[in-house]
Structures are given as C-alpha cells and as structure tokens.
C-alpha cells in the first residue's frame, strides 16, 4: 500500500449467518435483503436484495479471547477518504471505518479513541506506539505484512462493469464482450485483468476517472471497468446524470484487486488482533455490520 507507505494510483484503487433461506454465504460475500440486519429479517423482507460483503463463516466461530488486559483501544484513521474516513460537521472523525471502530469497542466493552492522521503517516505512528490499531481502508499487501499484522478482512474492493441503463447485462462473460468497446484506466490493475481475461474486447485506456466516466456518458464506449466502490457512488450521484448502472456481478480476484481490507495492529500484538477478529465476527453475526454497511452504501458495489 519500506520506511513509509507508498500509495500508487493502483494501490489507491485497491484501497479505494447460518440459515440458508435468508442468507447465502459464498465466495467471500453474502446476500441480504434491503435493510435486513440478519437472516431472520432477510427471510421476511420484501425489498430488493442488497449485497453486503462478509468474510465470516458461521461454522468457524472464533473463541472469546481473554479481554482482561484490554482497557482502551487507540484507533488511527485517515483524514480524508469519504465515506470511509472524514471530518464530520462537528469536527470529529466520522465515516464507515470510524463507526465500525466504535461498534467494535462497544462489543469488546472497552474505551475507544479515534485519531485522524495523514494516510502516509499511519504505519509509522502505529510502530512508534502512538496508536494501537489502524482502521483506514488499509489494503492487505505482502509489503505491509512485513511491518504490521492484519485482522481478517472486513471488506474488499471489487471490480465491476458499468454500462448505460438501457443495455444493462445481468451477467458479464468474456464472450459477451467480444468486439465491445470497454473503457478502463490505463496502466491500472483493472486494465491488466481485462487484458488477460477479456481478450476479445476492444480496450480503451483513459488517464483518470473523470475522462473514463465521460466516455461512457457520451456513448464513446459500451462499458467501463473499475473500482466498484467509487463507481457505486458515481452511479448514485448527480455527476452520472442517472445515465448508468452496474452490469454483471463483482470480480474479486485477489491477484489483481487485492487480498482485502483489514485492521492493522503492531507486529506480534496477537491479543489485540484476535480480539478484533472475535468482535468482527460477533457484530456480523448480530447483524450490526450489515446495518452499518447499508447505512453508507445505498448502491452496493457488490
């Protein structure tokens, strides 16, 4: 994501249960219905299904750790990466990651503080004991694993295709895009993925998100392919002019789109790492993670 974190454009893109009737656990994500907060409510909900990432297997419940030594958790987060981290109207930290940190502390029943710092300073601050855990949409990478330990992933950044609303596909396969014009950020992991798996598509590279999305609005390309989280906010925002929608489902190939997003703790701090893993499972099991996700993502990137 070495003495300091380096954040390449591609890395920014990467950054950026038990009943079978109501919930489906597969391939690292679950389907839940609308604002449902668990399997029981998912069974009775009547709204359209909403996809929420979940990486917790109800068959592998983590043991409750010894929490007696934990009295406070000092979380570190980024200053400006909405909707995950940002400064709220009251001047305090806000966002999905911040609310998740507070929910975890409620589950663990410890005091929680959240300090905002520039992204590139986070790992150094953790290493120098200025915080206990980083919750800042930090991608799990081999390079960072040398410096910190990570919890289990609490979300991924999938890739998806977007098309104009009048030609939306429920499924996208390589053969479906033969001869189709597909826009993508040049030099990105998304472009590399298309070059390997969608060899018959006609690829068009663009320098940034703005030009890529304009190309789709202007019908210069049939599809665009990129970071599903940022695309979800664009689709649901005013800039898209309601032109477009997701086509097909998410692509989560870790070789291209990362291992997932985890909470980082100091190397060797197994007590805190295991505690956070236990708490993540618990809030998912109770439906609180689903509530939090749906509060922030009205158009699901999954």
PDB file of C-alpha atoms in Angstrom:
ATOM      1  CA  UNK A   1       0.000   0.000   0.000  1.00  0.00           C
ATOM      2  CA  UNK A   2       9.920   0.183   3.151  1.00  0.00           C
ATOM      3  CA  UNK A   3      10.325   3.095   5.563  1.00  0.00           C
ATOM      4  CA  UNK A   4       6.917   4.666   4.791  1.00  0.00           C
ATOM      5  CA  UNK A   5       3.744   3.614   2.987  1.00  0.00           C
ATOM      6  CA  UNK A   6       3.811   4.471  -0.678  1.00  0.00           C
ATOM      7  CA  UNK A   7       0.440   4.853  -2.347  1.00  0.00           C
ATOM      8  CA  UNK A   8       0.499   4.334  -6.094  1.00  0.00           C
ATOM      9  CA  UNK A   9      -2.557   5.074  -8.212  1.00  0.00           C
ATOM     10  CA  UNK A  10      -3.285   1.361  -8.486  1.00  0.00           C
ATOM     11  CA  UNK A  11      -2.992   0.953  -4.742  1.00  0.00           C
ATOM     12  CA  UNK A  12      -5.444   3.779  -4.194  1.00  0.00           C
ATOM     13  CA  UNK A  13      -7.865   1.892  -6.462  1.00  0.00           C
ATOM     14  CA  UNK A  14      -7.402  -1.274  -4.406  1.00  0.00           C
ATOM     15  CA  UNK A  15      -7.887   0.593  -1.125  1.00  0.00           C
ATOM     16  CA  UNK A  16     -10.408   2.579  -2.555  1.00  0.00           C
ATOM     17  CA  UNK A  17     -25.330 -16.006   9.054  1.00  0.00           C
ATOM     18  CA  UNK A  18     -26.361 -19.515   9.181  1.00  0.00           C
ATOM     19  CA  UNK A  19     -29.886 -20.022   7.759  1.00  0.00           C
ATOM     20  CA  UNK A  20     -29.833 -20.891   4.080  1.00  0.00           C
ATOM     21  CA  UNK A  21     -33.246 -19.433   3.282  1.00  0.00           C
ATOM     22  CA  UNK A  22     -32.404 -15.851   4.165  1.00  0.00           C
ATOM     23  CA  UNK A  23     -28.633 -15.682   3.681  1.00  0.00           C
ATOM     24  CA  UNK A  24     -26.169 -17.064   1.175  1.00  0.00           C
ATOM     25  CA  UNK A  25     -22.550 -17.326   2.251  1.00  0.00           C
ATOM     26  CA  UNK A  26     -20.262 -17.947  -0.703  1.00  0.00           C
ATOM     27  CA  UNK A  27     -17.099 -16.688  -2.390  1.00  0.00           C
ATOM     28  CA  UNK A  28     -16.398 -14.179   0.362  1.00  0.00           C
ATOM     29  CA  UNK A  29     -19.727 -12.318   0.280  1.00  0.00           C
ATOM     30  CA  UNK A  30     -23.310 -12.736   1.470  1.00  0.00           C
ATOM     31  CA  UNK A  31     -26.660 -11.652   0.090  1.00  0.00           C
ATOM     32  CA  UNK A  32     -29.053  -9.946   2.444  1.00  0.00           C
ATOM     33  CA  UNK A  33     -32.330  -8.222   1.764  1.00  0.00           C
ATOM     34  CA  UNK A  34     -32.568  -4.436   1.838  1.00  0.00           C
ATOM     35  CA  UNK A  35     -32.160  -3.059   5.324  1.00  0.00           C
ATOM     36  CA  UNK A  36     -32.254  -6.515   6.890  1.00  0.00           C
ATOM     37  CA  UNK A  37     -29.902  -6.965   9.809  1.00  0.00           C
ATOM     38  CA  UNK A  38     -29.636 -10.729   9.860  1.00  0.00           C
ATOM     39  CA  UNK A  39     -31.012 -13.924   8.423  1.00  0.00           C
ATOM     40  CA  UNK A  40     -34.310 -13.737  10.293  1.00  0.00           C
ATOM     41  CA  UNK A  41     -35.193 -10.334   8.879  1.00  0.00           C
ATOM     42  CA  UNK A  42     -33.806 -11.221   5.448  1.00  0.00           C
ATOM     43  CA  UNK A  43     -36.353 -14.035   5.204  1.00  0.00           C
ATOM     44  CA  UNK A  44     -39.298 -11.673   5.654  1.00  0.00           C
ATOM     45  CA  UNK A  45     -38.042  -8.569   3.839  1.00  0.00           C
ATOM     46  CA  UNK A  46     -39.826  -7.572   0.652  1.00  0.00           C
ATOM     47  CA  UNK A  47     -37.360  -5.051  -0.758  1.00  0.00           C
ATOM     48  CA  UNK A  48     -34.860  -5.863  -3.491  1.00  0.00           C
ATOM     49  CA  UNK A  49     -31.836  -7.888  -2.399  1.00  0.00           C
ATOM     50  CA  UNK A  50     -28.771  -5.921  -1.432  1.00  0.00           C
ATOM     51  CA  UNK A  51     -25.295  -7.436  -1.434  1.00  0.00           C
ATOM     52  CA  UNK A  52     -23.096  -6.918   1.610  1.00  0.00           C
ATOM     53  CA  UNK A  53     -19.524  -8.155   1.900  1.00  0.00           C
ATOM     54  CA  UNK A  54     -18.955 -10.726   4.610  1.00  0.00           C
ATOM     55  CA  UNK A  55     -15.922 -12.869   5.256  1.00  0.00           C
ATOM     56  CA  UNK A  56     -17.060 -14.746   8.336  1.00  0.00           C
ATOM     57  CA  UNK A  57     -18.034 -18.405   8.244  1.00  0.00           C
ATOM     58  CA  UNK A  58     -20.655 -19.277  10.907  1.00  0.00           C
ATOM     59  CA  UNK A  59     -19.169 -22.766  11.060  1.00  0.00           C
ATOM     60  CA  UNK A  60     -15.871 -21.357  12.342  1.00  0.00           C
ATOM     61  CA  UNK A  61     -16.759 -19.249  15.344  1.00  0.00           C
ATOM     62  CA  UNK A  62     -13.647 -17.707  16.956  1.00  0.00           C
ATOM     63  CA  UNK A  63     -13.136 -18.378  20.652  1.00  0.00           C
ATOM     64  CA  UNK A  64     -13.718 -15.496  23.013  1.00  0.00           C
ATOM     65  CA  UNK A  65     -10.259 -14.119  23.881  1.00  0.00           C
ATOM     66  CA  UNK A  66      -9.076 -13.009  27.300  1.00  0.00           C
ATOM     67  CA  UNK A  67     -10.184  -9.375  27.396  1.00  0.00           C
ATOM     68  CA  UNK A  68      -8.967  -8.609  30.904  1.00  0.00           C
ATOM     69  CA  UNK A  69      -5.810  -6.847  29.709  1.00  0.00           C
ATOM     70  CA  UNK A  70      -7.638  -4.547  27.299  1.00  0.00           C
ATOM     71  CA  UNK A  71      -8.835  -1.264  28.768  1.00  0.00           C
ATOM     72  CA  UNK A  72      -8.560   1.083  25.775  1.00  0.00           C
ATOM     73  CA  UNK A  73      -8.023   0.809  22.020  1.00  0.00           C
ATOM     74  CA  UNK A  74      -6.472   3.819  20.286  1.00  0.00           C
ATOM     75  CA  UNK A  75      -7.563   3.649  16.654  1.00  0.00           C
ATOM     76  CA  UNK A  76      -5.762   5.576  13.922  1.00  0.00           C
ATOM     77  CA  UNK A  77      -7.561   6.542  10.736  1.00  0.00           C
ATOM     78  CA  UNK A  78      -7.100   8.715   7.663  1.00  0.00           C
ATOM     79  CA  UNK A  79      -8.113  12.361   7.415  1.00  0.00           C
ATOM     80  CA  UNK A  80      -9.882  12.483   4.045  1.00  0.00           C
ATOM     81  CA  UNK A  81     -11.200   9.351   2.338  1.00  0.00           C
ATOM     82  CA  UNK A  82     -15.010   9.691   2.358  1.00  0.00           C
ATOM     83  CA  UNK A  83     -17.239   7.893   3.036  1.00  0.00           C
ATOM     84  CA  UNK A  84     -14.774   5.729   4.968  1.00  0.00           C
ATOM     85  CA  UNK A  85     -12.953   8.460   6.897  1.00  0.00           C
ATOM     86  CA  UNK A  86     -13.625  12.192   7.022  1.00  0.00           C
ATOM     87  CA  UNK A  87     -14.135  15.068   9.431  1.00  0.00           C
ATOM     88  CA  UNK A  88     -17.772  15.369  10.469  1.00  0.00           C
ATOM     89  CA  UNK A  89     -19.745  18.637  10.795  1.00  0.00           C
ATOM     90  CA  UNK A  90     -18.846  18.726  14.499  1.00  0.00           C
ATOM     91  CA  UNK A  91     -15.131  18.473  13.712  1.00  0.00           C
ATOM     92  CA  UNK A  92     -14.843  14.907  14.974  1.00  0.00           C
ATOM     93  CA  UNK A  93     -13.799  11.801  12.994  1.00  0.00           C
ATOM     94  CA  UNK A  94     -16.655  10.254  11.015  1.00  0.00           C
ATOM     95  CA  UNK A  95     -17.260   7.632   8.339  1.00  0.00           C
ATOM     96  CA  UNK A  96     -17.732   3.904   7.874  1.00  0.00           C
ATOM     97  CA  UNK A  97     -14.369   2.974   9.397  1.00  0.00           C
ATOM     98  CA  UNK A  98     -14.901   5.256  12.381  1.00  0.00           C
ATOM     99  CA  UNK A  99     -18.368   3.873  13.087  1.00  0.00           C
ATOM    100  CA  UNK A 100     -17.020   0.344  12.693  1.00  0.00           C
ATOM    101  CA  UNK A 101     -14.261   1.074  15.221  1.00  0.00           C
ATOM    102  CA  UNK A 102     -16.784   2.384  17.726  1.00  0.00           C
ATOM    103  CA  UNK A 103     -19.046  -0.625  17.175  1.00  0.00           C
ATOM    104  CA  UNK A 104     -16.121  -2.965  17.812  1.00  0.00           C
ATOM    105  CA  UNK A 105     -15.286  -1.151  21.041  1.00  0.00           C
ATOM    106  CA  UNK A 106     -18.902  -1.447  22.159  1.00  0.00           C
ATOM    107  CA  UNK A 107     -18.773  -5.186  21.528  1.00  0.00           C
ATOM    108  CA  UNK A 108     -15.462  -5.573  23.355  1.00  0.00           C
ATOM    109  CA  UNK A 109     -16.675  -3.187  26.092  1.00  0.00           C
ATOM    110  CA  UNK A 110     -13.570  -1.023  26.190  1.00  0.00           C
ATOM    111  CA  UNK A 111     -12.903   2.683  25.833  1.00  0.00           C
ATOM    112  CA  UNK A 112     -12.219   3.675  22.239  1.00  0.00           C
ATOM    113  CA  UNK A 113     -10.421   6.708  20.825  1.00  0.00           C
ATOM    114  CA  UNK A 114     -10.069   7.611  17.144  1.00  0.00           C
ATOM    115  CA  UNK A 115      -7.243   9.859  15.941  1.00  0.00           C
ATOM    116  CA  UNK A 116      -7.092  11.153  12.365  1.00  0.00           C
ATOM    117  CA  UNK A 117      -3.731  11.390  10.600  1.00  0.00           C
ATOM    118  CA  UNK A 118      -2.442  11.686   7.038  1.00  0.00           C
ATOM    119  CA  UNK A 119      -2.540   8.289   5.378  1.00  0.00           C
ATOM    120  CA  UNK A 120       1.204   8.112   4.699  1.00  0.00           C
ATOM    121  CA  UNK A 121       1.986   8.564   8.433  1.00  0.00           C
ATOM    122  CA  UNK A 122      -0.281   5.836   9.813  1.00  0.00           C
ATOM    123  CA  UNK A 123       2.119   2.865   9.918  1.00  0.00           C
ATOM    124  CA  UNK A 124       4.931   4.930  11.438  1.00  0.00           C
ATOM    125  CA  UNK A 125       2.507   6.195  14.098  1.00  0.00           C
ATOM    126  CA  UNK A 126       1.498   2.611  14.914  1.00  0.00           C
ATOM    127  CA  UNK A 127       5.124   1.452  15.052  1.00  0.00           C
ATOM    128  CA  UNK A 128       6.049   4.286  17.421  1.00  0.00           C
ATOM    129  CA  UNK A 129       3.189   3.416  19.789  1.00  0.00           C
ATOM    130  CA  UNK A 130       1.087   6.481  19.024  1.00  0.00           C
ATOM    131  CA  UNK A 131      -1.871   4.186  18.400  1.00  0.00           C
ATOM    132  CA  UNK A 132      -2.931   0.555  18.794  1.00  0.00           C
ATOM    133  CA  UNK A 133      -4.721  -0.206  15.518  1.00  0.00           C
ATOM    134  CA  UNK A 134      -5.158   1.323  12.055  1.00  0.00           C
ATOM    135  CA  UNK A 135      -8.672   1.277  10.625  1.00  0.00           C
ATOM    136  CA  UNK A 136      -8.306   3.297   7.429  1.00  0.00           C
ATOM    137  CA  UNK A 137      -9.258   1.075   4.464  1.00  0.00           C
ATOM    138  CA  UNK A 138      -5.717  -0.267   4.522  1.00  0.00           C
ATOM    139  CA  UNK A 139      -5.175  -2.931   1.862  1.00  0.00           C
ATOM    140  CA  UNK A 140      -3.514  -6.158   2.959  1.00  0.00           C
ATOM    141  CA  UNK A 141      -0.329  -6.466   0.889  1.00  0.00           C
ATOM    142  CA  UNK A 142       2.812  -8.621   1.208  1.00  0.00           C
ATOM    143  CA  UNK A 143       4.876  -5.460   1.743  1.00  0.00           C
ATOM    144  CA  UNK A 144       2.728  -4.222   4.619  1.00  0.00           C
ATOM    145  CA  UNK A 145       2.600  -7.689   6.214  1.00  0.00           C
ATOM    146  CA  UNK A 146       6.325  -7.282   6.858  1.00  0.00           C
ATOM    147  CA  UNK A 147       5.604  -4.251   9.040  1.00  0.00           C
ATOM    148  CA  UNK A 148       2.203  -4.927  10.653  1.00  0.00           C
ATOM    149  CA  UNK A 149      -0.196  -7.766  11.398  1.00  0.00           C
ATOM    150  CA  UNK A 150      -3.727  -7.726  10.000  1.00  0.00           C
ATOM    151  CA  UNK A 151      -7.106  -8.901  11.186  1.00  0.00           C
ATOM    152  CA  UNK A 152      -9.353 -10.903   8.898  1.00  0.00           C
ATOM    153  CA  UNK A 153     -10.667  -8.765   6.000  1.00  0.00           C
ATOM    154  CA  UNK A 154     -13.744  -6.704   6.796  1.00  0.00           C
ATOM    155  CA  UNK A 155     -14.391  -5.734   3.179  1.00  0.00           C
ATOM    156  CA  UNK A 156     -12.938  -5.989  -0.303  1.00  0.00           C
ATOM    157  CA  UNK A 157     -12.763  -3.538  -3.174  1.00  0.00           C
ATOM    158  CA  UNK A 158     -14.268  -5.496  -6.073  1.00  0.00           C
ATOM    159  CA  UNK A 159     -14.122  -4.556  -9.721  1.00  0.00           C
ATOM    160  CA  UNK A 160     -17.267  -4.231 -11.843  1.00  0.00           C
ATOM    161  CA  UNK A 161     -18.508  -3.261 -15.272  1.00  0.00           C
ATOM    162  CA  UNK A 162     -20.813  -0.278 -15.746  1.00  0.00           C
ATOM    163  CA  UNK A 163     -22.971   0.297 -18.817  1.00  0.00           C
ATOM    164  CA  UNK A 164     -25.692   2.690 -19.832  1.00  0.00           C
ATOM    165  CA  UNK A 165     -29.016   1.798 -18.238  1.00  0.00           C
ATOM    166  CA  UNK A 166     -30.682   0.714 -21.493  1.00  0.00           C
ATOM    167  CA  UNK A 167     -28.122  -2.048 -22.153  1.00  0.00           C
ATOM    168  CA  UNK A 168     -27.514  -3.468 -18.673  1.00  0.00           C
ATOM    169  CA  UNK A 169     -26.426  -7.120 -18.582  1.00  0.00           C
ATOM    170  CA  UNK A 170     -27.323  -9.357 -15.652  1.00  0.00           C
ATOM    171  CA  UNK A 171     -24.121 -11.333 -16.265  1.00  0.00           C
ATOM    172  CA  UNK A 172     -20.873 -10.410 -17.988  1.00  0.00           C
ATOM    173  CA  UNK A 173     -18.668 -13.105 -19.505  1.00  0.00           C
ATOM    174  CA  UNK A 174     -15.670 -12.686 -21.825  1.00  0.00           C
ATOM    175  CA  UNK A 175     -17.605 -13.969 -24.838  1.00  0.00           C
ATOM    176  CA  UNK A 176     -20.376 -11.411 -24.212  1.00  0.00           C
ATOM    177  CA  UNK A 177     -17.957  -8.526 -24.723  1.00  0.00           C
ATOM    178  CA  UNK A 178     -16.398  -9.690 -27.979  1.00  0.00           C
ATOM    179  CA  UNK A 179     -15.939  -6.582 -30.117  1.00  0.00           C
ATOM    180  CA  UNK A 180     -17.391  -4.314 -27.436  1.00  0.00           C
ATOM    181  CA  UNK A 181     -15.627  -1.076 -26.505  1.00  0.00           C
ATOM    182  CA  UNK A 182     -14.558  -1.186 -22.858  1.00  0.00           C
ATOM    183  CA  UNK A 183     -13.055   1.828 -21.108  1.00  0.00           C
ATOM    184  CA  UNK A 184     -10.562   1.412 -18.279  1.00  0.00           C
ATOM    185  CA  UNK A 185      -7.877   3.466 -16.504  1.00  0.00           C
ATOM    186  CA  UNK A 186      -4.646   2.946 -18.422  1.00  0.00           C
ATOM    187  CA  UNK A 187      -1.912   1.143 -16.517  1.00  0.00           C
ATOM    188  CA  UNK A 188      -4.259   0.030 -13.714  1.00  0.00           C
ATOM    189  CA  UNK A 189      -4.805  -3.419 -12.239  1.00  0.00           C
ATOM    190  CA  UNK A 190      -8.234  -3.333 -13.871  1.00  0.00           C
ATOM    191  CA  UNK A 191      -6.675  -2.911 -17.310  1.00  0.00           C
ATOM    192  CA  UNK A 192      -4.258  -5.777 -16.606  1.00  0.00           C
ATOM    193  CA  UNK A 193      -7.185  -8.006 -15.642  1.00  0.00           C
ATOM    194  CA  UNK A 194      -9.092  -7.215 -18.843  1.00  0.00           C
ATOM    195  CA  UNK A 195      -6.024  -7.900 -20.991  1.00  0.00           C
ATOM    196  CA  UNK A 196      -5.764 -11.404 -19.521  1.00  0.00           C
ATOM    197  CA  UNK A 197      -9.418 -12.465 -19.263  1.00  0.00           C
ATOM    198  CA  UNK A 198     -11.348 -10.307 -21.784  1.00  0.00           C
ATOM    199  CA  UNK A 199      -9.037 -10.659 -24.762  1.00  0.00           C
ATOM    200  CA  UNK A 200     -11.740 -10.161 -27.408  1.00  0.00           C
ATOM    201  CA  UNK A 201     -12.962  -6.844 -26.023  1.00  0.00           C
ATOM    202  CA  UNK A 202     -11.755  -3.594 -27.584  1.00  0.00           C
ATOM    203  CA  UNK A 203      -9.987  -1.805 -24.731  1.00  0.00           C
ATOM    204  CA  UNK A 204      -9.768   1.970 -24.496  1.00  0.00           C
ATOM    205  CA  UNK A 205      -7.436   3.443 -21.891  1.00  0.00           C
ATOM    206  CA  UNK A 206      -8.192   6.717 -20.069  1.00  0.00           C
ATOM    207  CA  UNK A 207      -5.974   8.779 -17.761  1.00  0.00           C
ATOM    208  CA  UNK A 208      -8.415   9.248 -14.886  1.00  0.00           C
ATOM    209  CA  UNK A 209     -11.892   8.513 -13.555  1.00  0.00           C
ATOM    210  CA  UNK A 210     -13.452  11.692 -14.907  1.00  0.00           C
ATOM    211  CA  UNK A 211     -12.498  11.075 -18.543  1.00  0.00           C
ATOM    212  CA  UNK A 212     -13.404   7.400 -18.203  1.00  0.00           C
ATOM    213  CA  UNK A 213     -16.898   8.133 -16.965  1.00  0.00           C
ATOM    214  CA  UNK A 214     -17.451  10.900 -19.516  1.00  0.00           C
ATOM    215  CA  UNK A 215     -16.642   8.404 -22.248  1.00  0.00           C
ATOM    216  CA  UNK A 216     -19.486   6.168 -21.101  1.00  0.00           C
ATOM    217  CA  UNK A 217     -21.957   9.037 -20.751  1.00  0.00           C
ATOM    218  CA  UNK A 218     -21.114  10.155 -24.281  1.00  0.00           C
ATOM    219  CA  UNK A 219     -21.516   6.645 -25.725  1.00  0.00           C
ATOM    220  CA  UNK A 220     -17.855   6.543 -26.753  1.00  0.00           C
ATOM    221  CA  UNK A 221     -17.572   3.130 -25.080  1.00  0.00           C
ATOM    222  CA  UNK A 222     -20.091   0.387 -24.322  1.00  0.00           C
ATOM    223  CA  UNK A 223     -18.786  -0.386 -20.834  1.00  0.00           C
ATOM    224  CA  UNK A 224     -16.323   0.893 -18.308  1.00  0.00           C
ATOM    225  CA  UNK A 225     -14.496  -1.318 -15.797  1.00  0.00           C
ATOM    226  CA  UNK A 226     -13.041  -0.215 -12.495  1.00  0.00           C
ATOM    227  CA  UNK A 227     -13.220   0.117  -8.725  1.00  0.00           C
ATOM    228  CA  UNK A 228     -16.787  -0.807  -7.793  1.00  0.00           C
ATOM    229  CA  UNK A 229     -16.900   1.278  -4.625  1.00  0.00           C
ATOM    230  CA  UNK A 230     -16.119   4.592  -6.321  1.00  0.00           C
ATOM    231  CA  UNK A 231     -18.344   3.608  -9.256  1.00  0.00           C
ATOM    232  CA  UNK A 232     -21.249   2.897  -6.889  1.00  0.00           C
ATOM    233  CA  UNK A 233     -21.082   6.448  -5.535  1.00  0.00           C
ATOM    234  CA  UNK A 234     -20.810   7.874  -9.053  1.00  0.00           C
ATOM    235  CA  UNK A 235     -23.835   5.882 -10.249  1.00  0.00           C
ATOM    236  CA  UNK A 236     -25.880   7.148  -7.313  1.00  0.00           C
ATOM    237  CA  UNK A 237     -24.613  10.742  -7.521  1.00  0.00           C
ATOM    238  CA  UNK A 238     -25.542  13.751  -9.618  1.00  0.00           C
ATOM    239  CA  UNK A 239     -22.433  13.603 -11.820  1.00  0.00           C
ATOM    240  CA  UNK A 240     -23.688  10.460 -13.560  1.00  0.00           C
ATOM    241  CA  UNK A 241     -26.951  12.182 -14.539  1.00  0.00           C
ATOM    242  CA  UNK A 242     -28.666   8.805 -13.888  1.00  0.00           C
ATOM    243  CA  UNK A 243     -27.120   7.507 -17.100  1.00  0.00           C
ATOM    244  CA  UNK A 244     -25.669   4.246 -15.982  1.00  0.00           C
ATOM    245  CA  UNK A 245     -25.815   1.138 -13.823  1.00  0.00           C
ATOM    246  CA  UNK A 246     -23.742  -1.898 -12.935  1.00  0.00           C
ATOM    247  CA  UNK A 247     -23.689  -4.765 -15.418  1.00  0.00           C
ATOM    248  CA  UNK A 248     -22.924  -8.217 -14.070  1.00  0.00           C
ATOM    249  CA  UNK A 249     -21.536  -9.066 -10.687  1.00  0.00           C
ATOM    250  CA  UNK A 250     -18.323  -8.300  -8.816  1.00  0.00           C
ATOM    251  CA  UNK A 251     -14.838  -9.543  -9.681  1.00  0.00           C
ATOM    252  CA  UNK A 252     -12.675 -10.163  -6.602  1.00  0.00           C
ATOM    253  CA  UNK A 253      -9.585 -11.905  -7.997  1.00  0.00           C
ATOM    254  CA  UNK A 254      -7.005 -11.210  -5.298  1.00  0.00           C
ATOM    255  CA  UNK A 255      -4.026 -11.249  -7.682  1.00  0.00           C
ATOM    256  CA  UNK A 256      -5.410  -8.113  -9.315  1.00  0.00           C
ATOM    257  CA  UNK A 257      -7.746  -6.496  -6.791  1.00  0.00           C
ATOM    258  CA  UNK A 258      -6.023  -7.277  -3.509  1.00  0.00           C
ATOM    259  CA  UNK A 259      -6.455  -9.607  -0.553  1.00  0.00           C
ATOM    260  CA  UNK A 260      -8.986  -7.361   1.118  1.00  0.00           C
ATOM    261  CA  UNK A 261      -9.099  -4.581   3.686  1.00  0.00           C
ATOM    262  CA  UNK A 262      -8.056  -5.348   7.254  1.00  0.00           C
ATOM    263  CA  UNK A 263      -7.360  -3.620  10.548  1.00  0.00           C
ATOM    264  CA  UNK A 264      -3.616  -3.320  11.157  1.00  0.00           C
ATOM    265  CA  UNK A 265      -2.035  -3.863  14.577  1.00  0.00           C
ATOM    266  CA  UNK A 266       1.550  -3.748  15.731  1.00  0.00           C
ATOM    267  CA  UNK A 267       3.625  -6.744  14.700  1.00  0.00           C
ATOM    268  CA  UNK A 268       3.191  -9.534  17.252  1.00  0.00           C
ATOM    269  CA  UNK A 269       0.171  -7.999  19.023  1.00  0.00           C
ATOM    270  CA  UNK A 270      -1.846 -11.218  18.826  1.00  0.00           C
ATOM    271  CA  UNK A 271      -4.049 -10.323  21.792  1.00  0.00           C
ATOM    272  CA  UNK A 272      -5.491  -7.267  20.064  1.00  0.00           C
ATOM    273  CA  UNK A 273      -5.617  -8.913  16.630  1.00  0.00           C
ATOM    274  CA  UNK A 274      -7.538 -11.932  17.980  1.00  0.00           C
ATOM    275  CA  UNK A 275      -9.829  -9.683  19.997  1.00  0.00           C
ATOM    276  CA  UNK A 276     -10.707  -7.624  16.945  1.00  0.00           C
ATOM    277  CA  UNK A 277     -11.296 -10.781  14.884  1.00  0.00           C
ATOM    278  CA  UNK A 278     -13.659 -12.056  17.585  1.00  0.00           C
ATOM    279  CA  UNK A 279     -15.503  -8.727  17.722  1.00  0.00           C
ATOM    280  CA  UNK A 280     -15.781  -8.507  13.924  1.00  0.00           C
ATOM    281  CA  UNK A 281     -17.416 -11.944  13.860  1.00  0.00           C
ATOM    282  CA  UNK A 282     -19.763 -11.001  16.681  1.00  0.00           C
ATOM    283  CA  UNK A 283     -21.035  -7.779  15.108  1.00  0.00           C
ATOM    284  CA  UNK A 284     -21.502  -9.576  11.769  1.00  0.00           C
ATOM    285  CA  UNK A 285     -23.397 -12.396  13.483  1.00  0.00           C
ATOM    286  CA  UNK A 286     -25.677  -9.902  15.227  1.00  0.00           C
ATOM    287  CA  UNK A 287     -26.418  -8.029  12.001  1.00  0.00           C
ATOM    288  CA  UNK A 288     -24.747  -4.829  13.150  1.00  0.00           C
ATOM    289  CA  UNK A 289     -22.160  -4.952  10.354  1.00  0.00           C
ATOM    290  CA  UNK A 290     -24.941  -5.254   7.782  1.00  0.00           C
ATOM    291  CA  UNK A 291     -26.778  -2.274   9.284  1.00  0.00           C
ATOM    292  CA  UNK A 292     -23.594  -0.214   9.120  1.00  0.00           C
ATOM    293  CA  UNK A 293     -22.806  -1.190   5.519  1.00  0.00           C
ATOM    294  CA  UNK A 294     -26.307  -0.387   4.265  1.00  0.00           C
ATOM    295  CA  UNK A 295     -26.203   2.988   6.026  1.00  0.00           C
ATOM    296  CA  UNK A 296     -23.223   4.044   3.908  1.00  0.00           C
ATOM    297  CA  UNK A 297     -23.767   2.190   0.610  1.00  0.00           C
ATOM    298  CA  UNK A 298     -27.195   2.770  -0.929  1.00  0.00           C
ATOM    299  CA  UNK A 299     -25.897   1.340  -4.221  1.00  0.00           C
ATOM    300  CA  UNK A 300     -23.924  -1.767  -3.378  1.00  0.00           C
ATOM    301  CA  UNK A 301     -20.513  -2.227  -5.028  1.00  0.00           C
ATOM    302  CA  UNK A 302     -21.254  -5.942  -4.712  1.00  0.00           C
TER     303      UNK A 302
END
